[in-house]
Amino acid sequence: MATEGTWAEAASGSRRALDVRSRGDYEDGHLAGSVWIPADEVERRLYELPETAIPLLVVAASRDAANEVLSRLGGRCKWVGVGVGWEECCSQDVVLVDRGFDSQAKLWRPTPILVEWVERLEGMLGGPGSMADIGCGHGRDMAFLTARGWQVSGVDNRAVLLDHAVHLCSRYGGAYADKHKPTTLAADLRKAFPLAPLSTDLVVVVRFLLRDTLESIRACVRPGGFILYSHFLEGCHLVGPKTPKTPSHYFARGELEEIFSADEFDVVLSQESKLSDERPIIDFIARRKTPKTALHEATPASPQVPPGACSSAPRSPADDDTPSVPIGAKRKFGEA
């Protein structure tokens, strides 16, 4: 049974709100930021809902209607909260009320490190470019970048997930949804890698690791382009039952720096953090050097250069030429 929530909680941002009333009722008035999905479509659109740890306020015309939606989910999600009746909202003096249809309100969120860095990446690239999401799943990061004007493609071996990705890009791609339609590539990466070398401005890999593909992933980043990798780190196997248990499914510390070696890439970011369940992850960004950059680094500095002109002090991540992070002796590339 769902725990009852309030409109005020959702309005404060402590809960996200799913509105399952009729579209007419939703357009007549709804909580700002709430997402409308018809009650009979919720079960097949689970990929638009937030992760299970996020509390959700279900807004329905009646408490029975809200509980019917909850029952259709079969306990697969930890929903809490039922808000009923527009009069209840008004009586609570909730001011965050909208009318009409909000096409961009969403319950899901893209990968946090991508959200944090996307403006800086666009600045260094000179604007939105091409993006490939390896193991894209439902395509949330693809939809996020589509709305910013990127031309996105997604690779996955499950056709149903690629269909979800196309829908998200269309539904949440904003002004670019029709202009920049996504490319989806159904592929078993154990057999073939579908992206050409030096073809992509930004390669995104989140919670996906197949070591046989790492060489191909590295190769498809174009000169001046970026790899963004967010994945489980050693130690994750000690936390929780649903986590990678063998070294072949998580990274060792320093391993990504070794893979994206200093002779070809500059490491922009390498930081550890923890998910809400305490599992450690690594967020990693590296930029492939351009021929000009590589030539400059290979040429000894002239003694006539004024003092300080070739300072080795670290530069801001927003600078166009970002130095590599020093790499220590780590495991060899591809080693489990």
CSV table of C-alpha atoms in Angstrom, one decimal:
chain,number,residue,atom,x,y,z
A,1,MET,CA,0.0,0.0,0.0
A,2,ALA,CA,1.3,3.4,-0.9
A,3,THR,CA,2.1,5.9,1.8
A,4,GLU,CA,0.1,9.1,1.3
A,5,GLY,CA,2.0,12.2,0.3
A,6,THR,CA,1.1,15.8,-0.1
A,7,TRP,CA,1.1,18.3,-2.9
A,8,ALA,CA,3.4,20.5,-0.9
A,9,GLU,CA,6.1,17.8,-0.7
A,10,ALA,CA,6.1,17.4,-4.5
A,11,ALA,CA,6.1,21.2,-4.9
A,12,SER,CA,9.1,21.5,-2.6
A,13,GLY,CA,11.1,19.1,-4.9
A,14,SER,CA,11.3,16.3,-2.3
A,15,ARG,CA,9.1,14.1,-4.5
A,16,ARG,CA,8.5,13.9,-8.2
A,17,ALA,CA,5.0,13.9,-9.4
A,18,LEU,CA,3.3,11.6,-12.0
A,19,ASP,CA,-0.1,12.8,-13.2
A,20,VAL,CA,-2.3,10.0,-14.5
A,21,ARG,CA,-5.5,12.0,-14.9
A,22,SER,CA,-7.0,12.7,-18.3
A,23,ARG,CA,-5.0,15.1,-20.5
A,24,GLY,CA,-7.9,17.6,-20.3
A,25,ASP,CA,-7.7,17.6,-16.5
A,26,TYR,CA,-3.9,17.9,-16.7
A,27,GLU,CA,-4.1,20.9,-19.1
A,28,ASP,CA,-6.7,22.6,-16.9
A,29,GLY,CA,-4.2,22.7,-14.0
A,30,HIS,CA,-1.4,20.6,-12.7
A,31,LEU,CA,1.6,20.8,-10.3
A,32,ALA,CA,4.5,22.6,-12.1
A,33,GLY,CA,7.0,20.0,-13.2
A,34,SER,CA,4.7,17.1,-12.9
A,35,VAL,CA,4.7,14.7,-15.9
A,36,TRP,CA,1.5,13.5,-17.6
A,37,ILE,CA,1.4,9.8,-18.6
A,38,PRO,CA,-2.1,8.2,-19.1
A,39,ALA,CA,-2.9,5.6,-16.5
A,40,ASP,CA,-3.2,2.9,-19.2
A,41,GLU,CA,0.3,3.7,-20.6
A,42,VAL,CA,2.3,3.8,-17.4
A,43,GLU,CA,3.2,0.1,-17.3
A,44,ARG,CA,4.7,0.1,-20.8
A,45,ARG,CA,6.5,3.4,-20.2
A,46,LEU,CA,8.4,2.5,-17.1
A,47,TYR,CA,11.6,3.7,-18.8
A,48,GLU,CA,10.3,7.3,-18.4
A,49,LEU,CA,10.0,6.9,-14.6
A,50,PRO,CA,12.7,7.7,-12.1
A,51,GLU,CA,14.9,5.1,-10.4
A,52,THR,CA,13.3,3.1,-7.6
A,53,ALA,CA,15.0,5.1,-4.8
A,54,ILE,CA,13.2,8.3,-5.9
A,55,PRO,CA,9.9,8.9,-4.1
A,56,LEU,CA,7.1,9.6,-6.5
A,57,LEU,CA,3.7,11.3,-5.9
A,58,VAL,CA,1.0,9.7,-8.1
A,59,VAL,CA,-1.7,12.3,-8.9
A,60,ALA,CA,-5.0,10.7,-9.9
A,61,ALA,CA,-8.7,11.6,-10.0
A,62,SER,CA,-9.3,9.3,-7.1
A,63,ARG,CA,-7.4,7.3,-4.6
A,64,ASP,CA,-8.7,4.1,-6.2
A,65,ALA,CA,-7.3,5.2,-9.6
A,66,ALA,CA,-3.9,5.9,-8.1
A,67,ASN,CA,-3.8,2.6,-6.3
A,68,GLU,CA,-4.7,0.9,-9.6
A,69,VAL,CA,-1.7,2.4,-11.2
A,70,LEU,CA,0.5,1.2,-8.3
A,71,SER,CA,-0.9,-2.3,-8.6
A,72,ARG,CA,-0.1,-2.5,-12.3
A,73,LEU,CA,3.6,-1.9,-11.5
A,74,GLY,CA,3.6,-5.2,-9.6
A,75,GLY,CA,5.8,-3.9,-6.8
A,76,ARG,CA,8.7,-3.4,-9.2
A,77,CYS,CA,9.1,0.2,-8.0
A,78,LYS,CA,9.2,1.8,-4.6
A,79,TRP,CA,6.4,4.3,-5.1
A,80,VAL,CA,5.3,6.4,-2.2
A,81,GLY,CA,2.6,9.1,-2.2
A,82,VAL,CA,-0.9,9.6,-3.5
A,83,GLY,CA,-2.3,13.1,-4.2
A,84,VAL,CA,-5.9,13.3,-5.0
A,85,GLY,CA,-8.1,16.1,-6.3
A,86,TRP,CA,-7.3,19.6,-7.7
A,87,GLU,CA,-9.2,21.1,-4.8
A,88,GLU,CA,-6.7,19.6,-2.4
A,89,CYS,CA,-3.9,21.2,-4.2
A,90,CYS,CA,-5.5,24.6,-4.1
A,91,SER,CA,-6.5,24.2,-0.4
A,92,GLN,CA,-2.8,23.6,0.4
A,93,ASP,CA,-1.9,27.0,-1.1
A,94,VAL,CA,0.6,25.4,-3.5
A,95,VAL,CA,1.7,28.1,-5.8
A,96,LEU,CA,3.7,26.1,-8.3
A,97,VAL,CA,0.7,25.5,-10.6
A,98,ASP,CA,0.8,25.3,-14.4
A,99,ARG,CA,-1.8,25.1,-17.1
A,100,GLY,CA,-1.5,23.7,-20.6
A,101,PHE,CA,0.8,20.8,-21.6
A,102,ASP,CA,4.5,20.8,-20.4
A,103,SER,CA,6.3,18.8,-23.1
A,104,GLN,CA,9.7,19.0,-21.4
A,105,ALA,CA,8.8,18.0,-17.9
A,106,LYS,CA,10.4,14.6,-17.1
A,107,LEU,CA,10.7,12.2,-14.2
A,108,TRP,CA,14.0,10.7,-15.4
A,109,ARG,CA,17.4,12.3,-15.2
A,110,PRO,CA,20.5,11.9,-17.4
A,111,THR,CA,23.9,10.8,-16.1
A,112,PRO,CA,25.0,13.5,-13.5
A,113,ILE,CA,28.6,13.9,-14.7
A,114,LEU,CA,27.3,14.5,-18.3
A,115,VAL,CA,24.9,17.2,-17.0
A,116,GLU,CA,27.7,18.8,-15.0
A,117,TRP,CA,30.2,18.9,-17.9
A,118,VAL,CA,28.1,19.3,-21.0
A,119,GLU,CA,28.5,23.1,-21.3
A,120,ARG,CA,32.3,22.8,-20.9
A,121,LEU,CA,32.5,20.1,-23.4
A,122,GLU,CA,30.4,22.1,-25.9
A,123,GLY,CA,32.7,25.1,-25.2
A,124,MET,CA,35.8,23.1,-26.0
A,125,LEU,CA,34.2,21.6,-29.1
A,126,GLY,CA,32.8,24.9,-30.3
A,127,GLY,CA,29.2,23.8,-29.9
A,128,PRO,CA,27.1,20.6,-29.9
A,129,GLY,CA,28.5,17.9,-32.1
A,130,SER,CA,28.1,14.2,-32.7
A,131,MET,CA,27.6,11.8,-29.8
A,132,ALA,CA,27.6,8.0,-29.6
A,133,ASP,CA,26.2,6.2,-26.5
A,134,ILE,CA,27.7,2.7,-26.2
A,135,GLY,CA,25.3,0.4,-24.4
A,136,CYS,CA,22.8,3.2,-24.5
A,137,GLY,CA,19.9,1.3,-22.8
A,138,HIS,CA,16.8,3.4,-22.8
A,139,GLY,CA,18.7,6.4,-24.2
A,140,ARG,CA,18.2,9.0,-21.5
A,141,ASP,CA,21.6,10.6,-22.2
A,142,MET,CA,20.8,10.6,-25.9
A,143,ALA,CA,17.5,12.5,-25.3
A,144,PHE,CA,19.2,15.0,-23.0
A,145,LEU,CA,21.8,15.8,-25.7
A,146,THR,CA,19.3,15.9,-28.5
A,147,ALA,CA,17.5,18.7,-26.7
A,148,ARG,CA,20.8,20.6,-26.7
A,149,GLY,CA,21.3,20.2,-30.5
A,150,TRP,CA,23.6,17.2,-30.6
A,151,GLN,CA,23.4,14.6,-33.3
A,152,VAL,CA,23.1,11.4,-31.3
A,153,SER,CA,23.5,7.7,-32.0
A,154,GLY,CA,22.9,4.8,-29.7
A,155,VAL,CA,24.4,1.3,-29.7
A,156,ASP,CA,22.8,-1.6,-27.9
A,157,ASN,CA,22.0,-5.3,-28.5
A,158,ARG,CA,18.4,-5.0,-27.4
A,159,ALA,CA,16.0,-3.7,-30.0
A,160,VAL,CA,13.3,-2.8,-27.5
A,161,LEU,CA,15.7,-0.5,-25.7
A,162,LEU,CA,16.6,1.2,-28.9
A,163,ASP,CA,12.9,1.8,-29.6
A,164,HIS,CA,12.7,3.4,-26.1
A,165,ALA,CA,15.6,5.6,-27.0
A,166,VAL,CA,14.0,6.8,-30.2
A,167,HIS,CA,10.8,7.6,-28.3
A,168,LEU,CA,12.7,9.6,-25.6
A,169,CYS,CA,14.5,11.6,-28.2
A,170,SER,CA,11.3,12.4,-29.9
A,171,ARG,CA,9.4,13.1,-26.7
A,172,TYR,CA,12.0,15.1,-24.9
A,173,GLY,CA,14.2,16.4,-27.8
A,174,GLY,CA,12.5,19.8,-27.8
A,175,ALA,CA,13.1,22.0,-30.8
A,176,TYR,CA,15.7,19.5,-32.2
A,177,ALA,CA,13.5,16.4,-32.0
A,178,ASP,CA,12.5,16.5,-35.7
A,179,LYS,CA,15.7,18.0,-37.0
A,180,HIS,CA,18.1,15.7,-35.2
A,181,LYS,CA,16.6,12.3,-35.3
A,182,PRO,CA,18.7,9.7,-33.5
A,183,THR,CA,20.6,6.9,-35.2
A,184,THR,CA,20.2,3.5,-33.5
A,185,LEU,CA,22.5,0.6,-34.1
A,186,ALA,CA,21.5,-2.9,-33.0
A,187,ALA,CA,24.7,-4.8,-32.5
A,188,ASP,CA,26.3,-7.5,-30.5
A,189,LEU,CA,29.5,-5.9,-29.6
A,190,ARG,CA,31.1,-9.2,-28.9
A,191,LYS,CA,31.0,-9.9,-32.6
A,192,ALA,CA,31.4,-6.5,-34.3
A,193,PHE,CA,31.8,-2.8,-33.4
A,194,PRO,CA,29.6,-0.6,-35.6
A,195,LEU,CA,31.3,2.8,-35.3
A,196,ALA,CA,34.1,3.9,-37.6
A,197,PRO,CA,37.5,5.1,-36.3
A,198,LEU,CA,37.9,8.8,-35.6
A,199,SER,CA,34.3,9.4,-36.2
A,200,THR,CA,32.7,10.9,-33.1
A,201,ASP,CA,33.0,14.1,-31.1
A,202,LEU,CA,31.8,12.6,-27.8
A,203,VAL,CA,31.6,8.9,-26.9
A,204,VAL,CA,29.5,8.2,-23.7
A,205,VAL,CA,29.7,4.9,-21.9
A,206,VAL,CA,27.7,4.5,-18.6
A,207,ARG,CA,27.5,1.3,-16.6
A,208,PHE,CA,28.7,-0.8,-19.5
A,209,LEU,CA,32.0,-2.7,-19.6
A,210,LEU,CA,33.0,-5.2,-22.2
A,211,ARG,CA,36.8,-5.2,-22.3
A,212,ASP,CA,37.0,-6.6,-25.8
A,213,THR,CA,35.4,-3.3,-27.1
A,214,LEU,CA,37.7,-0.9,-25.3
A,215,GLU,CA,40.2,-0.6,-28.1
A,216,SER,CA,37.3,0.1,-30.6
A,217,ILE,CA,35.7,2.6,-28.2
A,218,ARG,CA,39.0,4.5,-27.9
A,219,ALA,CA,39.6,4.4,-31.7
A,220,CYS,CA,36.2,6.0,-32.6
A,221,VAL,CA,36.9,9.3,-30.8
A,222,ARG,CA,38.0,11.9,-33.3
A,223,PRO,CA,40.9,14.2,-32.8
A,224,GLY,CA,39.8,16.9,-30.4
A,225,GLY,CA,36.9,14.8,-29.3
A,226,PHE,CA,36.1,13.3,-25.9
A,227,ILE,CA,35.4,10.0,-24.1
A,228,LEU,CA,33.1,10.2,-21.1
A,229,TYR,CA,33.0,7.0,-19.0
A,230,SER,CA,31.1,6.4,-15.8
A,231,HIS,CA,31.2,2.9,-14.4
A,232,PHE,CA,31.7,0.8,-11.3
A,233,LEU,CA,35.1,0.8,-9.5
A,234,GLU,CA,36.9,-1.8,-7.6
A,235,GLY,CA,35.3,-2.2,-4.2
A,236,CYS,CA,31.7,-2.2,-5.6
A,237,HIS,CA,31.7,-6.0,-5.3
A,238,LEU,CA,31.7,-5.6,-1.5
A,239,VAL,CA,28.5,-3.6,-1.5
A,240,GLY,CA,25.0,-5.0,-2.1
A,241,PRO,CA,23.8,-8.0,-4.0
A,242,LYS,CA,23.1,-6.4,-7.4
A,243,THR,CA,26.6,-5.3,-8.3
A,244,PRO,CA,29.5,-6.6,-10.5
A,245,LYS,CA,31.3,-9.3,-8.6
A,246,THR,CA,34.3,-10.1,-10.7
A,247,PRO,CA,37.2,-7.8,-11.9
A,248,SER,CA,36.1,-8.3,-15.5
A,249,HIS,CA,33.0,-6.2,-14.8
A,250,TYR,CA,34.5,-3.2,-13.0
A,251,PHE,CA,37.5,-1.0,-13.3
A,252,ALA,CA,40.6,-1.0,-11.1
A,253,ARG,CA,41.9,2.4,-9.9
A,254,GLY,CA,44.1,4.0,-12.6
A,255,GLU,CA,42.9,1.6,-15.3
A,256,LEU,CA,41.1,4.1,-17.4
A,257,GLU,CA,44.1,6.4,-17.3
A,258,GLU,CA,46.2,3.5,-18.7
A,259,ILE,CA,43.7,2.7,-21.4
A,260,PHE,CA,43.4,6.3,-22.6
A,261,SER,CA,47.1,6.7,-22.5
A,262,ALA,CA,49.0,10.1,-22.4
A,263,ASP,CA,50.5,9.7,-25.9
A,264,GLU,CA,47.0,9.8,-27.4
A,265,PHE,CA,44.7,11.4,-24.9
A,266,ASP,CA,44.7,14.2,-22.2
A,267,VAL,CA,42.8,13.2,-19.1
A,268,VAL,CA,40.4,16.0,-18.3
A,269,LEU,CA,38.7,14.4,-15.3
A,270,SER,CA,39.1,11.3,-13.2
A,271,GLN,CA,37.2,11.3,-9.9
A,272,GLU,CA,35.7,8.7,-7.6
A,273,SER,CA,32.3,9.0,-6.1
A,274,LYS,CA,29.6,6.8,-4.6
A,275,LEU,CA,26.0,6.0,-5.6
A,276,SER,CA,23.2,6.4,-3.1
A,277,ASP,CA,23.7,2.7,-2.1
A,278,GLU,CA,27.5,3.4,-1.4
A,279,ARG,CA,28.8,1.5,-4.5
A,280,PRO,CA,32.0,3.3,-5.7
A,281,ILE,CA,32.1,4.6,-9.3
A,282,ILE,CA,34.6,6.3,-11.5
A,283,ASP,CA,33.7,9.4,-13.6
A,284,PHE,CA,36.3,9.8,-16.3
A,285,ILE,CA,36.7,12.3,-19.2
A,286,ALA,CA,39.6,12.3,-21.6
A,287,ARG,CA,40.3,14.2,-24.9
A,288,ARG,CA,42.0,12.8,-27.9
A,289,LYS,CA,44.9,15.0,-28.9
A,290,THR,CA,45.0,16.7,-32.3
A,291,PRO,CA,48.0,16.2,-34.5
A,292,LYS,CA,48.9,19.8,-33.8
A,293,THR,CA,48.8,19.2,-30.0
A,294,ALA,CA,50.8,15.9,-30.3
A,295,LEU,CA,53.5,17.6,-32.5
A,296,HIS,CA,53.7,20.5,-30.0
A,297,GLU,CA,54.3,18.2,-27.1
A,298,ALA,CA,56.9,16.2,-29.0
A,299,THR,CA,58.9,19.3,-29.9
A,300,PRO,CA,61.4,20.5,-27.2
A,301,ALA,CA,60.8,23.9,-25.9
A,302,SER,CA,63.0,26.6,-27.4
A,303,PRO,CA,65.4,28.3,-25.0
A,304,GLN,CA,64.3,31.7,-26.5
A,305,VAL,CA,60.8,31.3,-25.1
A,306,PRO,CA,60.2,33.8,-22.4
A,307,PRO,CA,60.2,32.4,-18.8
A,308,GLY,CA,56.7,31.2,-17.8
A,309,ALA,CA,55.4,30.9,-21.3
A,310,CYS,CA,55.5,27.1,-21.1
A,311,SER,CA,54.4,26.8,-17.5
A,312,SER,CA,53.5,23.3,-16.4
A,313,ALA,CA,50.9,24.5,-13.9
A,314,PRO,CA,47.5,22.8,-14.4
A,315,ARG,CA,44.9,24.7,-16.4
A,316,SER,CA,41.2,25.0,-15.9
A,317,PRO,CA,39.1,22.1,-17.3
A,318,ALA,CA,37.4,24.8,-19.4
A,319,ASP,CA,40.7,25.5,-21.3
A,320,ASP,CA,41.0,24.1,-24.8
A,321,ASP,CA,44.2,22.3,-24.2
A,322,THR,CA,43.9,20.2,-21.0
A,323,PRO,CA,47.1,18.5,-19.7
A,324,SER,CA,47.1,14.9,-18.9
A,325,VAL,CA,47.0,13.6,-15.4
A,326,PRO,CA,50.2,11.9,-14.3
A,327,ILE,CA,49.9,8.1,-14.7
A,328,GLY,CA,51.6,5.7,-12.4
A,329,ALA,CA,52.4,2.0,-13.0
A,330,LYS,CA,49.0,0.4,-13.4
A,331,ARG,CA,47.6,-2.9,-14.8
A,332,LYS,CA,48.1,-3.4,-18.5
A,333,PHE,CA,45.3,-2.5,-20.9
A,334,GLY,CA,42.6,-5.2,-21.2
A,335,GLU,CA,43.9,-7.1,-18.1
A,336,ALA,CA,40.9,-8.4,-16.0
